[in-house]
PDB file of C-alpha atoms in Angstrom:
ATOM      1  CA  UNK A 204       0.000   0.000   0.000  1.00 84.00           C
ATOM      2  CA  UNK A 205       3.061   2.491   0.945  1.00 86.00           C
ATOM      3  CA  UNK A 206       4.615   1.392  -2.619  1.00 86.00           C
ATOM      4  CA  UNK A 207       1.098   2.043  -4.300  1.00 87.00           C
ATOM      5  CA  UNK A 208       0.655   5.752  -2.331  1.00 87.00           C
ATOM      6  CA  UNK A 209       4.165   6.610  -3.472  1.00 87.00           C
ATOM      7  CA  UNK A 210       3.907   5.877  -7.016  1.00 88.00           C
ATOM      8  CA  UNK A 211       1.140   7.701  -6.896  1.00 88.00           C
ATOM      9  CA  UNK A 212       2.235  11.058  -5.427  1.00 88.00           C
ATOM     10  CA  UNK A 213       5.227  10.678  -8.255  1.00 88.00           C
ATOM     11  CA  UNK A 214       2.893  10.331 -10.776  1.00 88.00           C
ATOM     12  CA  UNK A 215       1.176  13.616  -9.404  1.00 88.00           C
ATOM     13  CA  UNK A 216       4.814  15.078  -9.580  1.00 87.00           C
ATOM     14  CA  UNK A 217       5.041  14.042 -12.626  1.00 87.00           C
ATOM     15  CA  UNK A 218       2.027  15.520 -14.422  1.00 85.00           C
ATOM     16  CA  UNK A 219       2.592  18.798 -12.813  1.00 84.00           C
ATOM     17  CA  UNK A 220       5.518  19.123 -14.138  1.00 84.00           C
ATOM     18  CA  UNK A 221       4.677  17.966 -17.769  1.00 84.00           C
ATOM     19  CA  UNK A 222       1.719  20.196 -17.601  1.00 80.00           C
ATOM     20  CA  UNK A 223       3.903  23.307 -16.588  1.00 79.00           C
ATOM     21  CA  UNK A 224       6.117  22.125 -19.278  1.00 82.00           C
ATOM     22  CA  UNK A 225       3.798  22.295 -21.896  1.00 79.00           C
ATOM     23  CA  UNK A 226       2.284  25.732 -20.597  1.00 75.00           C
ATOM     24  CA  UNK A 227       6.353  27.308 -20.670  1.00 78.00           C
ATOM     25  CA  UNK A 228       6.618  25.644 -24.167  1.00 82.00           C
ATOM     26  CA  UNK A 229       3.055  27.324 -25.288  1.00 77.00           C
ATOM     27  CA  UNK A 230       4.129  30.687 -23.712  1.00 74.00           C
ATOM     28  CA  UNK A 231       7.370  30.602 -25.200  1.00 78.00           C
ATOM     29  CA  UNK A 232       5.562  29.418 -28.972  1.00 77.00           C
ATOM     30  CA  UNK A 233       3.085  33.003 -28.416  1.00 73.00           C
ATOM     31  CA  UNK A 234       5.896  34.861 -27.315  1.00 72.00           C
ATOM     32  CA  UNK A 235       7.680  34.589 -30.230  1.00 73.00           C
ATOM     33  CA  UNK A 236       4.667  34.902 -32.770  1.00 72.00           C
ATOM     34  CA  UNK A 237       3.454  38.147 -31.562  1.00 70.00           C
ATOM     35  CA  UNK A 238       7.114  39.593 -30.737  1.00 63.00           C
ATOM     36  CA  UNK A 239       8.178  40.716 -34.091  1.00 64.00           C
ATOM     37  CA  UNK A 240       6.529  43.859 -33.918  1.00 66.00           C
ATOM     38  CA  UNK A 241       8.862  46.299 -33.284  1.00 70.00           C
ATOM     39  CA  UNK A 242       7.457  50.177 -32.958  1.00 72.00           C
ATOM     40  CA  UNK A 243       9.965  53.192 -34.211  1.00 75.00           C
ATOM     41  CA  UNK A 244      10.857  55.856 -32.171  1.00 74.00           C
ATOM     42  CA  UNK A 245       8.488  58.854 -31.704  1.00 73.00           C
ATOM     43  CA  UNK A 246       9.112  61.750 -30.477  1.00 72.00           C
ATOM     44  CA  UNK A 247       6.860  63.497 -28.255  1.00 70.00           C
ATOM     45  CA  UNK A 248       4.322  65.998 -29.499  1.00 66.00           C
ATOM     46  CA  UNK A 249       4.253  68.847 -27.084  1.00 61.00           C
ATOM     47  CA  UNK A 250       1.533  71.644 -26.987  1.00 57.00           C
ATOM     48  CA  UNK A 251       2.466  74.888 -28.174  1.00 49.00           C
ATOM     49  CA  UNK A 252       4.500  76.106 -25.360  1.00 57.00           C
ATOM     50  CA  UNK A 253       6.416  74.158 -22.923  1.00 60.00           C
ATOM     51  CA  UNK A 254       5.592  73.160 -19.524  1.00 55.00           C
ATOM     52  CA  UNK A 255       7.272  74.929 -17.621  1.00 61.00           C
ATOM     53  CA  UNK A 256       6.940  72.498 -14.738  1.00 66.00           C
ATOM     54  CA  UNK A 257       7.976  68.771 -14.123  1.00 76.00           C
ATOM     55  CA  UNK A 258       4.255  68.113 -13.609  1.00 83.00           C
ATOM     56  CA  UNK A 259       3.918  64.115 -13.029  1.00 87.00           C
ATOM     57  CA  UNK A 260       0.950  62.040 -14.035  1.00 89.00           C
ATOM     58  CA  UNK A 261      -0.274  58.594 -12.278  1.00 91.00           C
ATOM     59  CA  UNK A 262      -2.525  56.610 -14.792  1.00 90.00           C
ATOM     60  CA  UNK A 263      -4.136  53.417 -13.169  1.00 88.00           C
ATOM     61  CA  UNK A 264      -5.185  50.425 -15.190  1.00 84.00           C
ATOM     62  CA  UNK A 265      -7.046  47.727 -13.177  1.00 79.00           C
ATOM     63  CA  UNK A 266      -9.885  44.730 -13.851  1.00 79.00           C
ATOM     64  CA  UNK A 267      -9.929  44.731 -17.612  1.00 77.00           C
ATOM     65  CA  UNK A 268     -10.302  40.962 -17.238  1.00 74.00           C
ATOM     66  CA  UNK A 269      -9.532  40.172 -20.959  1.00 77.00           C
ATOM     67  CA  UNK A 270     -11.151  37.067 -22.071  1.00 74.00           C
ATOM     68  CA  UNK A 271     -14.245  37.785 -20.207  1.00 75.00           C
ATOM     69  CA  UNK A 272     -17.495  37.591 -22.716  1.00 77.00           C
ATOM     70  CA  UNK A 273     -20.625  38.833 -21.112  1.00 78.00           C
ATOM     71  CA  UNK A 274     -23.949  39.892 -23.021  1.00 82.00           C
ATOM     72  CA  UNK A 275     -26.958  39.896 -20.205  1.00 83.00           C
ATOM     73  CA  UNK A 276     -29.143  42.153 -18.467  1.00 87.00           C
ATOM     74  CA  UNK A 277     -26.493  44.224 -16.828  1.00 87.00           C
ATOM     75  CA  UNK A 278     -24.302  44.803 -20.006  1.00 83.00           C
ATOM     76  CA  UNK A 279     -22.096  43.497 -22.252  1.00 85.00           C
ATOM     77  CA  UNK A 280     -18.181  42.910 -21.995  1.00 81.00           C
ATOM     78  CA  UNK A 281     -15.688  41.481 -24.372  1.00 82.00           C
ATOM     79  CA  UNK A 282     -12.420  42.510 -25.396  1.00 82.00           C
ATOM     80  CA  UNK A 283     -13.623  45.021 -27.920  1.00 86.00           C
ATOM     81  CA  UNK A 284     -15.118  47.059 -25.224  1.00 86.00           C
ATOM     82  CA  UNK A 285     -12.174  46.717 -22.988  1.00 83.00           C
ATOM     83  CA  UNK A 286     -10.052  48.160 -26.257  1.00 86.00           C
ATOM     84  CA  UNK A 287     -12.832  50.589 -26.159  1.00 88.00           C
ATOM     85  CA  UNK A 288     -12.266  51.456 -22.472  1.00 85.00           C
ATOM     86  CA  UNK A 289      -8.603  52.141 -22.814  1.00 85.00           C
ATOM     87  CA  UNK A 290      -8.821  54.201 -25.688  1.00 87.00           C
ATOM     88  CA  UNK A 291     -10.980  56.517 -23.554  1.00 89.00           C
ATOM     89  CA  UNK A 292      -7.903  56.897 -21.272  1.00 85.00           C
ATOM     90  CA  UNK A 293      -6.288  59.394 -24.064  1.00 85.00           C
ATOM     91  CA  UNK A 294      -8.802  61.799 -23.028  1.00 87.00           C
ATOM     92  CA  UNK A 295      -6.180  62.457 -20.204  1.00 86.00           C
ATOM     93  CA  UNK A 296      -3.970  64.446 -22.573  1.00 85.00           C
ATOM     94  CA  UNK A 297      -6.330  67.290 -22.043  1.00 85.00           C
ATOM     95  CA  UNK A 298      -4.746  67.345 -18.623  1.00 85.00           C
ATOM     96  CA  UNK A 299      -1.328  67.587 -20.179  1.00 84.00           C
ATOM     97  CA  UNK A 300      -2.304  70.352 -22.032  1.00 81.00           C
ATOM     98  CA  UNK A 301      -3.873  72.350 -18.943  1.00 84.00           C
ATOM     99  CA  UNK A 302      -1.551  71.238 -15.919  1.00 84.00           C
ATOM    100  CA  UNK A 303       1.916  71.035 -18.067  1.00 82.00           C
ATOM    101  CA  UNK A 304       2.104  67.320 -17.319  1.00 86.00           C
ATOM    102  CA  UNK A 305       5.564  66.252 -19.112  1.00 85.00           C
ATOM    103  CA  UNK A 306       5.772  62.331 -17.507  1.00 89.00           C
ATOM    104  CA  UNK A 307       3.888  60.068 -17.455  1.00 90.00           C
ATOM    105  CA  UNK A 308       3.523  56.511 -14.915  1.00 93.00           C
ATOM    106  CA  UNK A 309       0.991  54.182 -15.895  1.00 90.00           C
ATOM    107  CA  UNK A 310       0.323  51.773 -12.953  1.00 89.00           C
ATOM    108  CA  UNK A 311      -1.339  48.604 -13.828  1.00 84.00           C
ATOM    109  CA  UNK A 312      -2.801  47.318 -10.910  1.00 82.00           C
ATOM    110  CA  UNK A 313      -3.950  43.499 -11.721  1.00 72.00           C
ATOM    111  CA  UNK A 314      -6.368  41.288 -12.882  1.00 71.00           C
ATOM    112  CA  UNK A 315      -5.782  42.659 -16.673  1.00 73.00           C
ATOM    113  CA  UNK A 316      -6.707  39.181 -17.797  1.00 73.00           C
ATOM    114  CA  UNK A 317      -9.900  36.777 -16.311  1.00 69.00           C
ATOM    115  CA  UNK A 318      -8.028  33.937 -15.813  1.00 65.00           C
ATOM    116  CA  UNK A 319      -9.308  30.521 -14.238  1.00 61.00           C
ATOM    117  CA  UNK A 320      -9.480  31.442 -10.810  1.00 56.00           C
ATOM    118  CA  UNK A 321     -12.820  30.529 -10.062  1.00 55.00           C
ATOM    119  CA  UNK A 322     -14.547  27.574 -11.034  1.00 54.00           C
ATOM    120  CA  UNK A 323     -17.283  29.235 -13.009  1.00 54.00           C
ATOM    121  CA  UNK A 324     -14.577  30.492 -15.144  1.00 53.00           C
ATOM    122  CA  UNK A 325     -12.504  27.166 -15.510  1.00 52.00           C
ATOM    123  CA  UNK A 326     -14.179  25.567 -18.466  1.00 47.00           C
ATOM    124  CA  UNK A 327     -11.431  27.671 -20.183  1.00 44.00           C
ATOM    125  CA  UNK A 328      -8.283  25.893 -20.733  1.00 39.00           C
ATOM    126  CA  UNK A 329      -4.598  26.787 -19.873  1.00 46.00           C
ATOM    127  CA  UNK A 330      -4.170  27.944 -23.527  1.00 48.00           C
ATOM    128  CA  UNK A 331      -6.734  30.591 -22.997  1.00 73.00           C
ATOM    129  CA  UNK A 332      -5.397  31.763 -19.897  1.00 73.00           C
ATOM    130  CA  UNK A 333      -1.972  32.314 -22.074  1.00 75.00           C
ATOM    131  CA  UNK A 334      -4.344  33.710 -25.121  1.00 77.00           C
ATOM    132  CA  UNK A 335      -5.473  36.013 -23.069  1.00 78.00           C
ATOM    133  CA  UNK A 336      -2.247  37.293 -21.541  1.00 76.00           C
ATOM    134  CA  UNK A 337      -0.514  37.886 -24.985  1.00 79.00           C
ATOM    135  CA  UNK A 338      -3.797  39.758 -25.872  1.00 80.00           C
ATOM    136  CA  UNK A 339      -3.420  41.857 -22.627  1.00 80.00           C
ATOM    137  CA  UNK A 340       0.469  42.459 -23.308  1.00 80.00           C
ATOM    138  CA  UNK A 341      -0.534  43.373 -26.829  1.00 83.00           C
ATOM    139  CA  UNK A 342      -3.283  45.872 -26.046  1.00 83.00           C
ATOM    140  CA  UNK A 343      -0.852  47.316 -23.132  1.00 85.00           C
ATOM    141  CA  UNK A 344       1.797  47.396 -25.125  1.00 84.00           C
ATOM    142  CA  UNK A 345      -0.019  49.465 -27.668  1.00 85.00           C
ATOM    143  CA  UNK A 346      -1.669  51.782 -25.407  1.00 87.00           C
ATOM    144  CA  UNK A 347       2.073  52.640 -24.175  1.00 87.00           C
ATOM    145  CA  UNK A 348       3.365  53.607 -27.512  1.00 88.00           C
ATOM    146  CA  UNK A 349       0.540  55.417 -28.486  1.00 85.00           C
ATOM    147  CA  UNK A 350       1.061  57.691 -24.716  1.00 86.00           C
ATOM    148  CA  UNK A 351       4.314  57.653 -25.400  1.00 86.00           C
ATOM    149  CA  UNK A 352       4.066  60.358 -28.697  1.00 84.00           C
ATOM    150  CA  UNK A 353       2.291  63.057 -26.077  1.00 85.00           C
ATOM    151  CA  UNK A 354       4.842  62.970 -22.264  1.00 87.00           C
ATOM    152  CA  UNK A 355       8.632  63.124 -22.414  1.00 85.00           C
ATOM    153  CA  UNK A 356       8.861  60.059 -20.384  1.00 86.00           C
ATOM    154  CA  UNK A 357       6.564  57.520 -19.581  1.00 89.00           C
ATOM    155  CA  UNK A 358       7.006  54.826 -17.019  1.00 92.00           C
ATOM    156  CA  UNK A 359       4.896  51.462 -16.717  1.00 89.00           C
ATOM    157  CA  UNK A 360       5.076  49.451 -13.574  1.00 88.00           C
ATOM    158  CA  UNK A 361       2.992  46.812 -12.649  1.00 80.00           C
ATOM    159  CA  UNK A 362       1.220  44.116  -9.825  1.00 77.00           C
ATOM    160  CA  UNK A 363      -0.024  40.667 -10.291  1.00 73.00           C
ATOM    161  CA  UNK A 364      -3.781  39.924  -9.784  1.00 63.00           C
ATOM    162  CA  UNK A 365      -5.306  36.980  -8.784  1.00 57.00           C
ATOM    163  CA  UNK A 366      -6.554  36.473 -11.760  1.00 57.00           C
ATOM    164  CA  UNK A 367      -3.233  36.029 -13.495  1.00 59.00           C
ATOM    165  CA  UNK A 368      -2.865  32.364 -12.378  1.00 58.00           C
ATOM    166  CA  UNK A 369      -2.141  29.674 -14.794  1.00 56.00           C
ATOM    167  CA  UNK A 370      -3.007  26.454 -12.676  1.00 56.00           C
ATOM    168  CA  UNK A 371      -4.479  25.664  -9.087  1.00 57.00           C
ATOM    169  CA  UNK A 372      -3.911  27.879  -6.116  1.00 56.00           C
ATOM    170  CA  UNK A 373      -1.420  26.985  -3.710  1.00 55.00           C
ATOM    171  CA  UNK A 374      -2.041  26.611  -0.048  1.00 44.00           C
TER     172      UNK A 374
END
């Protein structure tokens, strides 16, 4: 029976590791697909005059939950609305233009993508959760370059969510 427990605890092991594995080897497949983008240099378009203060603005990005589909009652959410949403963030440059703002941080605060985290939401598959991670690093990544062209500088830093879990939480 010890024998039997054992080989059955490696075998655990053992598809943990395979399945991590695969998911690194699927990451690394994406990664490489949608990396060979690369965007030119732009310089930044300033208003008429310059600021003549080192005006600093904090830009918070939280809950987009890419991969999400919802169409009920209470609304409807997909990833072309959550495109939509963060195209309404250039509406800040107004504030650039009226406070002198010349850098920018962008602070993403977590749970950009939805994940598997809860078992409602785990009839996706690993491969979505890495779909939807690219998509969320492409989107981002976009966003950036586009705030880039309008503050000298612009700074991205960033927390995990809970949602950006690939497999089973550990206890």
């Amino acid at each position: 029976q010890k024998l039997s427990d054992e080989r059955c605890a490696l075998n655990r092991i053992s598809r943990e590791l395979a399945r991590k594995s695969a998911d690194y080897s699927y990451m690394s497949q994406c990664i490489q697909e949608i990396g060979k983008e690369a965007f030119p240099y732009v310089s930044p378009v300033w208003p008429v005059q310059e600021p003549t203060c080192d005006f600093a603005m904090i830009i918070c990005i939280s809950d987009f939950h890419l991969g999400l589909s919802v169409d009920n009652y209470f609304g409807k959410y997909d990833v072309a609305t959550a495109q939509d949403r963060l195209n309404q963030y250039f509406e800040i440059i107004k504030f650039r233009d009226i406070y002198g703002i010349k850098d920018a941080h962008i602070i993403m605060l977590g749970d950009m993508i939805n994940g598997n985290i809860h078992p409602t939401v785990r009839l996706e598959n690993r491969e979505n959760t890495i779909k939807q991670t690219m998509l969320a690093a492409e989107l981002l990544t976009e966003f950036v370059y586009k705030l880039r062209s309008n503050f000298r500088t612009v700074h991205v830093n960033s927390v995990s969510g809970n949602h950006s879990r690939i497999g089973e939480k550990d206890f």
